[in-house]
Short mmCIF file of C-alpha atoms in Angstrom, two decimals:
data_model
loop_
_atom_site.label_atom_id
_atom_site.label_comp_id
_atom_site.label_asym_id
_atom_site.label_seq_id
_atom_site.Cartn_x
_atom_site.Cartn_y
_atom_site.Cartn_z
CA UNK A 24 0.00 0.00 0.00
CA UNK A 25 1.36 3.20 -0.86
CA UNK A 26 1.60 5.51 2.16
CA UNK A 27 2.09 9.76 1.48
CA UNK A 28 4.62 10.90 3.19
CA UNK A 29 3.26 14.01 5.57
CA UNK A 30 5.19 16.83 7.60
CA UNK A 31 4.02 18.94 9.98
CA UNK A 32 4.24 22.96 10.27
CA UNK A 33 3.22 24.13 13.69
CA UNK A 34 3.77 21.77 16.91
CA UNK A 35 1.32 23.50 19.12
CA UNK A 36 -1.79 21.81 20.44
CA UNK A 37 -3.04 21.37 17.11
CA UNK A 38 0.22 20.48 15.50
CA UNK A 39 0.66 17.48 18.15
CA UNK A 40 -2.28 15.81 17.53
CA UNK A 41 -2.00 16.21 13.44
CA UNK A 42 1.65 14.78 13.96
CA UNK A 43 0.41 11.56 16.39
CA UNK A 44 -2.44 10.99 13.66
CA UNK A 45 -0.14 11.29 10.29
CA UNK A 46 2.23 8.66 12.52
CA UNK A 47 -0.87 6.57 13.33
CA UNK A 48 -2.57 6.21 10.26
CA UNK A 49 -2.71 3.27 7.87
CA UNK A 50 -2.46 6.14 4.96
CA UNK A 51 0.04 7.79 6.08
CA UNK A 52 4.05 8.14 6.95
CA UNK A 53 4.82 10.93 8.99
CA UNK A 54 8.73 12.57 7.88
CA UNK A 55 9.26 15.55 9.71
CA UNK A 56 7.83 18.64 11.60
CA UNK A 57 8.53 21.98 12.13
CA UNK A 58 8.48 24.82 14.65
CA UNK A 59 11.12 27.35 15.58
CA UNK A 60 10.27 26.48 19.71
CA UNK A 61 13.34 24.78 21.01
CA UNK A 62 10.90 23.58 23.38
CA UNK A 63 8.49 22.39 21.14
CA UNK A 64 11.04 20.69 19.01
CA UNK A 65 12.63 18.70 22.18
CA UNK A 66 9.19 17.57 22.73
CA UNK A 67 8.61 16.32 19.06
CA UNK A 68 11.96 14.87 18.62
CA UNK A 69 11.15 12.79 22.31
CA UNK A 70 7.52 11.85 21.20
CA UNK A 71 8.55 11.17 17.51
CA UNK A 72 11.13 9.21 17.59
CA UNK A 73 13.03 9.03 13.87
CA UNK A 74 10.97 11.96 12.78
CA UNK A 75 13.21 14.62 11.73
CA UNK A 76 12.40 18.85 13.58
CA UNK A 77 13.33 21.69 11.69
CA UNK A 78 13.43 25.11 13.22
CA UNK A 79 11.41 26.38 10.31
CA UNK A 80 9.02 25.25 7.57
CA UNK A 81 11.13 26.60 4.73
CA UNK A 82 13.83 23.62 5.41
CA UNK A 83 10.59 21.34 5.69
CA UNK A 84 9.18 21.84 2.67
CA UNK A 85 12.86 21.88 0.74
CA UNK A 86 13.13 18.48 1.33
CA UNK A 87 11.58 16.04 -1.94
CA UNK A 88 10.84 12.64 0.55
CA UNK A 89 7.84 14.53 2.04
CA UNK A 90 4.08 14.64 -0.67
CA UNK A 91 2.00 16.67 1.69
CA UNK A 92 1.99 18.63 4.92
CA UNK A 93 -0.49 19.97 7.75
CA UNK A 94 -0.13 23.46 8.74
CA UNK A 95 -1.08 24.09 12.26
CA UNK A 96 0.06 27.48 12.59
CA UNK A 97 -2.09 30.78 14.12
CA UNK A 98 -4.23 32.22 11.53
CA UNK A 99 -2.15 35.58 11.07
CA UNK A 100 0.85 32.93 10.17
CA UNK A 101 -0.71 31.18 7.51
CA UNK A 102 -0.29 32.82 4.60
CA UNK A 103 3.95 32.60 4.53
CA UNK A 104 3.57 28.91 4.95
CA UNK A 105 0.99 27.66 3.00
CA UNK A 106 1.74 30.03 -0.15
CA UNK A 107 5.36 28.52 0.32
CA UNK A 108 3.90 24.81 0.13
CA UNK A 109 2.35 25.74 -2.70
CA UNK A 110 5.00 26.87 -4.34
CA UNK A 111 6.71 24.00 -3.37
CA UNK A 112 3.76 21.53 -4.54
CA UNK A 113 2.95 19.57 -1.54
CA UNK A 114 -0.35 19.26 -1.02
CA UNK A 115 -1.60 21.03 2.56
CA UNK A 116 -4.21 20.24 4.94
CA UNK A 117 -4.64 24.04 6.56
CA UNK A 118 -6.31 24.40 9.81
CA UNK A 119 -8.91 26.61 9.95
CA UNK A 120 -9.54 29.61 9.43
CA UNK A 121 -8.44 29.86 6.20
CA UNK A 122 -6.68 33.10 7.10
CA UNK A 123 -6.96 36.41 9.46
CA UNK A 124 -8.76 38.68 6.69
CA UNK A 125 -10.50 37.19 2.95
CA UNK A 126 -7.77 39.60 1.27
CA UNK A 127 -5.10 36.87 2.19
CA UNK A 128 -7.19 33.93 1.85
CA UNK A 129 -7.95 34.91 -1.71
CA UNK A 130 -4.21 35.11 -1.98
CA UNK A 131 -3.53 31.66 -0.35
CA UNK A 132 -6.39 29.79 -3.02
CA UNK A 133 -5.17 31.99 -5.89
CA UNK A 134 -1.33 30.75 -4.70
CA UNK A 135 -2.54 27.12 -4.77
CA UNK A 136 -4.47 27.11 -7.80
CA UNK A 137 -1.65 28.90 -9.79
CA UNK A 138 0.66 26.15 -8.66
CA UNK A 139 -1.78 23.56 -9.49
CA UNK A 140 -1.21 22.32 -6.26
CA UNK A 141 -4.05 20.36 -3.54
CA UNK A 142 -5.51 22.69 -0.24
CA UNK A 143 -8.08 21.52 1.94
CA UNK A 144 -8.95 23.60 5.01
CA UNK A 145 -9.49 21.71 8.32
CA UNK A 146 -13.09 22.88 9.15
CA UNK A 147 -13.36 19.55 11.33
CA UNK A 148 -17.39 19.82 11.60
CA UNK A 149 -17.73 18.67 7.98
CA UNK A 150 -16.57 15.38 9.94
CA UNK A 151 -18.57 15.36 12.70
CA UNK A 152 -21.47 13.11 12.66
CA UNK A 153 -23.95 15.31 14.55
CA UNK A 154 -23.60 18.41 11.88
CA UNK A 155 -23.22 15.67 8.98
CA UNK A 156 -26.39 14.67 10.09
CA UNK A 157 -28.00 18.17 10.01
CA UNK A 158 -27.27 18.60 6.62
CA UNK A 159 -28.53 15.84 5.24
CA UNK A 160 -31.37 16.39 6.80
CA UNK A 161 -31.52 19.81 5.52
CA UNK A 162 -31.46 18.60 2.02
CA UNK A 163 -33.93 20.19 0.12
CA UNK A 164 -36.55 17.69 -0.66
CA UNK A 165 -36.95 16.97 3.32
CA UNK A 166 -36.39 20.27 4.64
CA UNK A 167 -38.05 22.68 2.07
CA UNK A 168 -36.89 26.38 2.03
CA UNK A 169 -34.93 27.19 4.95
CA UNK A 170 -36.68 29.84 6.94
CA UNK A 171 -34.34 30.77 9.85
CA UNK A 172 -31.36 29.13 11.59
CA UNK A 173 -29.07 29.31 14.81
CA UNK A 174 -25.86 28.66 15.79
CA UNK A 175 -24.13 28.46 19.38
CA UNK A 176 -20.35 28.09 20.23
CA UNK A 177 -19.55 29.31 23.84
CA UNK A 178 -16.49 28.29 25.50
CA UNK A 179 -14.67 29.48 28.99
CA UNK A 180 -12.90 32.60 29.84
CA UNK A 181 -9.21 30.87 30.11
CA UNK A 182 -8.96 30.03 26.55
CA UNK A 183 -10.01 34.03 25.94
CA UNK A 184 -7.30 35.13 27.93
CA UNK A 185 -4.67 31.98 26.47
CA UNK A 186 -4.82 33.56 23.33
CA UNK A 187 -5.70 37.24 24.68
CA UNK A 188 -5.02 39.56 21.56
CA UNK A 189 -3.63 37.08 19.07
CA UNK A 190 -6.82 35.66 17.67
CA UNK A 191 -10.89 37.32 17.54
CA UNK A 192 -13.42 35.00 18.95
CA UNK A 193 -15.23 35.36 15.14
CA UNK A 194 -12.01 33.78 13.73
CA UNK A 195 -11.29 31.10 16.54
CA UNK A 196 -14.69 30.06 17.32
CA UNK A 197 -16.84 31.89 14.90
CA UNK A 198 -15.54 30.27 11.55
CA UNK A 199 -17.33 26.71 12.45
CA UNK A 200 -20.32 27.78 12.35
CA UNK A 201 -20.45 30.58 9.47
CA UNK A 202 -19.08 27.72 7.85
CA UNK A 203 -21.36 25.18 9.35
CA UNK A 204 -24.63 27.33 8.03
CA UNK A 205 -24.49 28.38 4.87
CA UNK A 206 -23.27 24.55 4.17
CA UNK A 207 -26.36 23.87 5.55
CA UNK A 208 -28.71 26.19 4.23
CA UNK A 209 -26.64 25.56 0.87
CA UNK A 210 -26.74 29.40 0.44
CA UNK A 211 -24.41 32.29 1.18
CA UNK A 212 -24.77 35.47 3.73
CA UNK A 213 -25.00 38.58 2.26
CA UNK A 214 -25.59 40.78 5.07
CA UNK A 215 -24.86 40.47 8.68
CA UNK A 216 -25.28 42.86 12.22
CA UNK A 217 -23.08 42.27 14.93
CA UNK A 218 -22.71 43.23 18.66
CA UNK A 219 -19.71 42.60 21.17
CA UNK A 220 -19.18 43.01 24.65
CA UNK A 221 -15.91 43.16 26.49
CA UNK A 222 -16.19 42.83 30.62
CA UNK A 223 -13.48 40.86 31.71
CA UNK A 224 -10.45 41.96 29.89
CA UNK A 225 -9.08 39.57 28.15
CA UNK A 226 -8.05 41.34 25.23
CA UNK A 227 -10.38 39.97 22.96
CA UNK A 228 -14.28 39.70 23.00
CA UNK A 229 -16.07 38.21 25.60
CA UNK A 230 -19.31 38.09 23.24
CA UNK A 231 -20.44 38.70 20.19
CA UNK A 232 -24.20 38.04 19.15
CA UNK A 233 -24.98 38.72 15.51
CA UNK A 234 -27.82 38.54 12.64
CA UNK A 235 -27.44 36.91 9.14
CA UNK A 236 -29.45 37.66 6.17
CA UNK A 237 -29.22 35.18 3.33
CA UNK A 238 -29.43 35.23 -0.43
CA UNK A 239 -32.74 33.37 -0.35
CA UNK A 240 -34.25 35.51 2.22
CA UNK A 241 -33.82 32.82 5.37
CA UNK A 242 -32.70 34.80 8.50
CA UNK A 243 -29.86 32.89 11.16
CA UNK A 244 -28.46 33.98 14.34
CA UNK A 245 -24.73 33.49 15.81
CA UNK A 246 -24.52 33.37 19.98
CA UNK A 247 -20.32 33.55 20.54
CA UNK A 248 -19.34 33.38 23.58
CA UNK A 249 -15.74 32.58 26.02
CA UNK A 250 -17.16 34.30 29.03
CA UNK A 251 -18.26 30.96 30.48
CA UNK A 252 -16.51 30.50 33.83
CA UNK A 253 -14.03 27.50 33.53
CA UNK A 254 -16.17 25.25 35.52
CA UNK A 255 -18.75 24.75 32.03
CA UNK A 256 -18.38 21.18 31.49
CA UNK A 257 -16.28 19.81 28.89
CA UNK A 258 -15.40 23.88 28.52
CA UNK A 259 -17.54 24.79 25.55
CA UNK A 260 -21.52 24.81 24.59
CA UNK A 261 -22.27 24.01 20.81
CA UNK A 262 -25.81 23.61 19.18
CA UNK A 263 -27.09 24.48 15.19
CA UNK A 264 -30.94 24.26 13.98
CA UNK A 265 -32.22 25.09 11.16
CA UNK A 266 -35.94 25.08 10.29
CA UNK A 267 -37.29 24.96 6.66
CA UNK A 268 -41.43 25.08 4.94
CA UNK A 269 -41.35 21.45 5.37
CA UNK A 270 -39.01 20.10 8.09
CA UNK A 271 -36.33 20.99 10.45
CA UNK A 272 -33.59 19.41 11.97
CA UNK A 273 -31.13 20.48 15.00
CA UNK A 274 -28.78 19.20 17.25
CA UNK A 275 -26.69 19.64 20.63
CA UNK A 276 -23.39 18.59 21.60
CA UNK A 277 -23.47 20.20 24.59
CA UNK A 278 -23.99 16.67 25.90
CA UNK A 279 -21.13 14.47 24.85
CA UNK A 280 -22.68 11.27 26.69
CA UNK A 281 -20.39 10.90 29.01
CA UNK A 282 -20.06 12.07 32.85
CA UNK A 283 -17.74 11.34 36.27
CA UNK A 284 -19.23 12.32 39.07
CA UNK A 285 -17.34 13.05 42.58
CA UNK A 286 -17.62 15.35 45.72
CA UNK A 287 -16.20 18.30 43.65
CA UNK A 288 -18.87 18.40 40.84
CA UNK A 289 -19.69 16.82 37.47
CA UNK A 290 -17.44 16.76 34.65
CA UNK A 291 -17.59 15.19 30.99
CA UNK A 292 -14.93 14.10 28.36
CA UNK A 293 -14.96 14.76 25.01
CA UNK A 294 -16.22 11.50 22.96
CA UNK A 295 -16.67 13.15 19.58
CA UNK A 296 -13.96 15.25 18.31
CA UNK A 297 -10.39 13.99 18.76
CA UNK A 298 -10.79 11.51 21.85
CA UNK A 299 -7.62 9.23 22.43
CA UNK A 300 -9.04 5.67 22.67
CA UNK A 301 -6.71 2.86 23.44
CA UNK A 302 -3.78 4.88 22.73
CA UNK A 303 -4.88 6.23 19.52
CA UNK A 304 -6.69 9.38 18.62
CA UNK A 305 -10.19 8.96 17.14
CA UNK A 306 -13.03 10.80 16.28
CA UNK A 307 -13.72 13.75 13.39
CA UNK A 308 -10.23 14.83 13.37
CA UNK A 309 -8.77 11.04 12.40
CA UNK A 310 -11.82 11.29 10.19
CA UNK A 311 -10.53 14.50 8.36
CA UNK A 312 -7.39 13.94 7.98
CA UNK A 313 -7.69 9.93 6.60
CA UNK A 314 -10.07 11.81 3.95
CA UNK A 315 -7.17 13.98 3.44
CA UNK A 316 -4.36 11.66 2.81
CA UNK A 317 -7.09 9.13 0.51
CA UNK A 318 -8.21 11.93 -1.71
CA UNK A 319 -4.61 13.02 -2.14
CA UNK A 320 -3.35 9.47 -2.95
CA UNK A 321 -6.68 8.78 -5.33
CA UNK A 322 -7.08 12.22 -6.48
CA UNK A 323 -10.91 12.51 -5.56
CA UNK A 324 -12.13 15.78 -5.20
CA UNK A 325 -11.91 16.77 -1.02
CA UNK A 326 -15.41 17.40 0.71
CA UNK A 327 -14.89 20.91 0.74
CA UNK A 328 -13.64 23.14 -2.41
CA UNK A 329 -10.90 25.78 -0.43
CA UNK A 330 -13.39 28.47 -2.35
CA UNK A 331 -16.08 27.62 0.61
CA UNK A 332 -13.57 28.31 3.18
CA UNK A 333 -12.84 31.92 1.76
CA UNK A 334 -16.37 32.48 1.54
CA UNK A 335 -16.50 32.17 5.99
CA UNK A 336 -13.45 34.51 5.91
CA UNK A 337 -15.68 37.27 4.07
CA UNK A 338 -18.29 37.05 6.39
CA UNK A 339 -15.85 36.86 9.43
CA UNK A 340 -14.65 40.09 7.58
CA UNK A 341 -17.76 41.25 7.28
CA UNK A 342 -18.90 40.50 10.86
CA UNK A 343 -15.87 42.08 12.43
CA UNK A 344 -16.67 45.51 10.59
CA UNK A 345 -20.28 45.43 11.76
CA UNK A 346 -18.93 45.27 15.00
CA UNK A 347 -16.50 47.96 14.30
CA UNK A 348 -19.10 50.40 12.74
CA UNK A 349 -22.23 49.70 14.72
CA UNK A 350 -24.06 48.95 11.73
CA UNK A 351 -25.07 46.31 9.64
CA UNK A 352 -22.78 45.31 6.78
CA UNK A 353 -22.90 43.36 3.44
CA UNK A 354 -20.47 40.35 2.67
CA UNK A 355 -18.17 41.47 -0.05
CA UNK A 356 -18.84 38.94 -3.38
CA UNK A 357 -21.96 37.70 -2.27
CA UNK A 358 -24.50 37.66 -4.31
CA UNK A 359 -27.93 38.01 -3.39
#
């Protein structure tokens, strides 16, 4: 079986887990990562033993036994690195977002298409069962015209101030479900309103509540929130519904099934997303990135074009200036 040979650009949290998969899987041989941390590369060259760590991705991707890499970089770093791999034709699984603003994520697809090289943007809910579900259910022959739709993503107020002024709650958080609902509603946002409040300092927002209007008239709703205090089990809140003329579906993963239970309170686990199950990790992110390596190796087409993924970024964009202005705001390139 032929096995493509991955790298890895970014060893934080992300990074890790992207490394121990592209080790793990059957698909997959993982070569070398990257990061310019001296700490983070004495942890990858202890946990990856006879994987080779470069002190930057430029030495990486110079090197011809490595097909395709993950970059697991912060948004605002992304567009160095993956307009380099494309350049450099190895295909690139890019975690999401796409990029800080959609003026450099139009220049990271035009880089990859110009190169005629592979990009698929880690937007892991396209692998989670539970939002899978939703929009197949929100085909429409079942669900009829989509009327209105909702999204929640809370999380807790130590991941705010973890990444204080580096990142935007829209970006961070936001991105899965902008993404998440006009997949759904198969139909862009062309106008949005949003409002943020900022309480506890943490250099970012603690809130930001917002309207959607889409091309075929349906109306949605965004609740984004890190204020939670850190005692929120499993640290975030997540639910999406959408109701149509005929139907509607929604669903929760608030609840994750699972729960321990001693004199100090409740807490849960997460059983969905990237759960480590007899020493391996599971769950929606080995999901994505097995689709990832297959479709590279085949050549089928991946389950999201990179266009959809710049599409988010302009409402993101979009969203952010509503904020900034007071006032509502239309999505650049939308059409109505």
């Amino acid at each position: 079986m032929t096995r493509l040979a991955m790298g890895v650009i970014g060893l934080g949290w992300f990074g890790r887990r992207h490394a121990a998969l592209w080790r793990d899987l059957p698909q997959t041989r993982l070569v070398a990562v990257a990061d310019p941390s001296p700490e983070a590369a004495a942890h990858a060259a202890e946990a990856l033993p006879g994987v080779a760590v470069h002190a930057d991705f430029e030495s990486l991707l110079a090197r011809s036994d490595i097909d395709a890499v993950s970059i697991c970089l912060p948004d605002r770093a992304h567009e160095a690195a993956a307009t380099a791999a494309a350049r450099a034709g190895k295909a690139t699984l890019l975690e999401k977002p796409l990029a800080h603003t959609a003026e450099v994520a139009g220049r990271i697809v035009d880089a990859f298409e110009a190169a005629g090289t592979r990009l698929m943007i880690g937007h892991v809910l396209r692998f989670d069962p539970r939002y899978v579900e939703v929009h197949r259910a929100s085909a429409p022959e079942h669900l009829g015209t989509p009327i209105h739709l909702r999204a929640k993503r809370n999380g807790i107020r130590s991941t705010a101030a973890r990444l204080g002024e580096r990142t935007s709650i829209l970006f961070y958080m936001g991105v899965h479900d902008v993404d998440a609902m006009q997949w759904v509603a198969r139909c862009p946002i062309v106008r949005v309103y949003a409002r943020e409040r900022r309480v506890l300092g943490t250099g970012n927002e603690d809130a930001i509540y917002a309207v959607a209007d889409f091309a075929n008239g349906a109306i949605g709703s965004f609740d984004w929130s890190w204020a939670w205090p850190d005692g929120l089990m499993n640290g975030y809140r997540a639910a999406l519904e959408v109701v149509g003329t005929r139907a509607a579906a929604y669903m929760d993963c608030t609840d994750q099934g699972f729960y321990a239970v001693d004199e100090a309170g409740t807490t849960g686990g997460d059983t969905h997303l990237w759960p480590e199950i007899n020493g391996r990790i599971v769950g929606d992110l080995a999901d994505e990135l097995s689709h990832f390596a297959t479709a590279v190796l085949d050549g089928r087409p991946f389950v999201q074009d990179p266009r959809e993924a710049a599409n988010a970024v302009r409402v993101l964009d979009a969203l952010a200036r509503s904020v900034a202005t007071g006032m509502p705001v239309d999505v650049a390139g939308a059409s109505g």
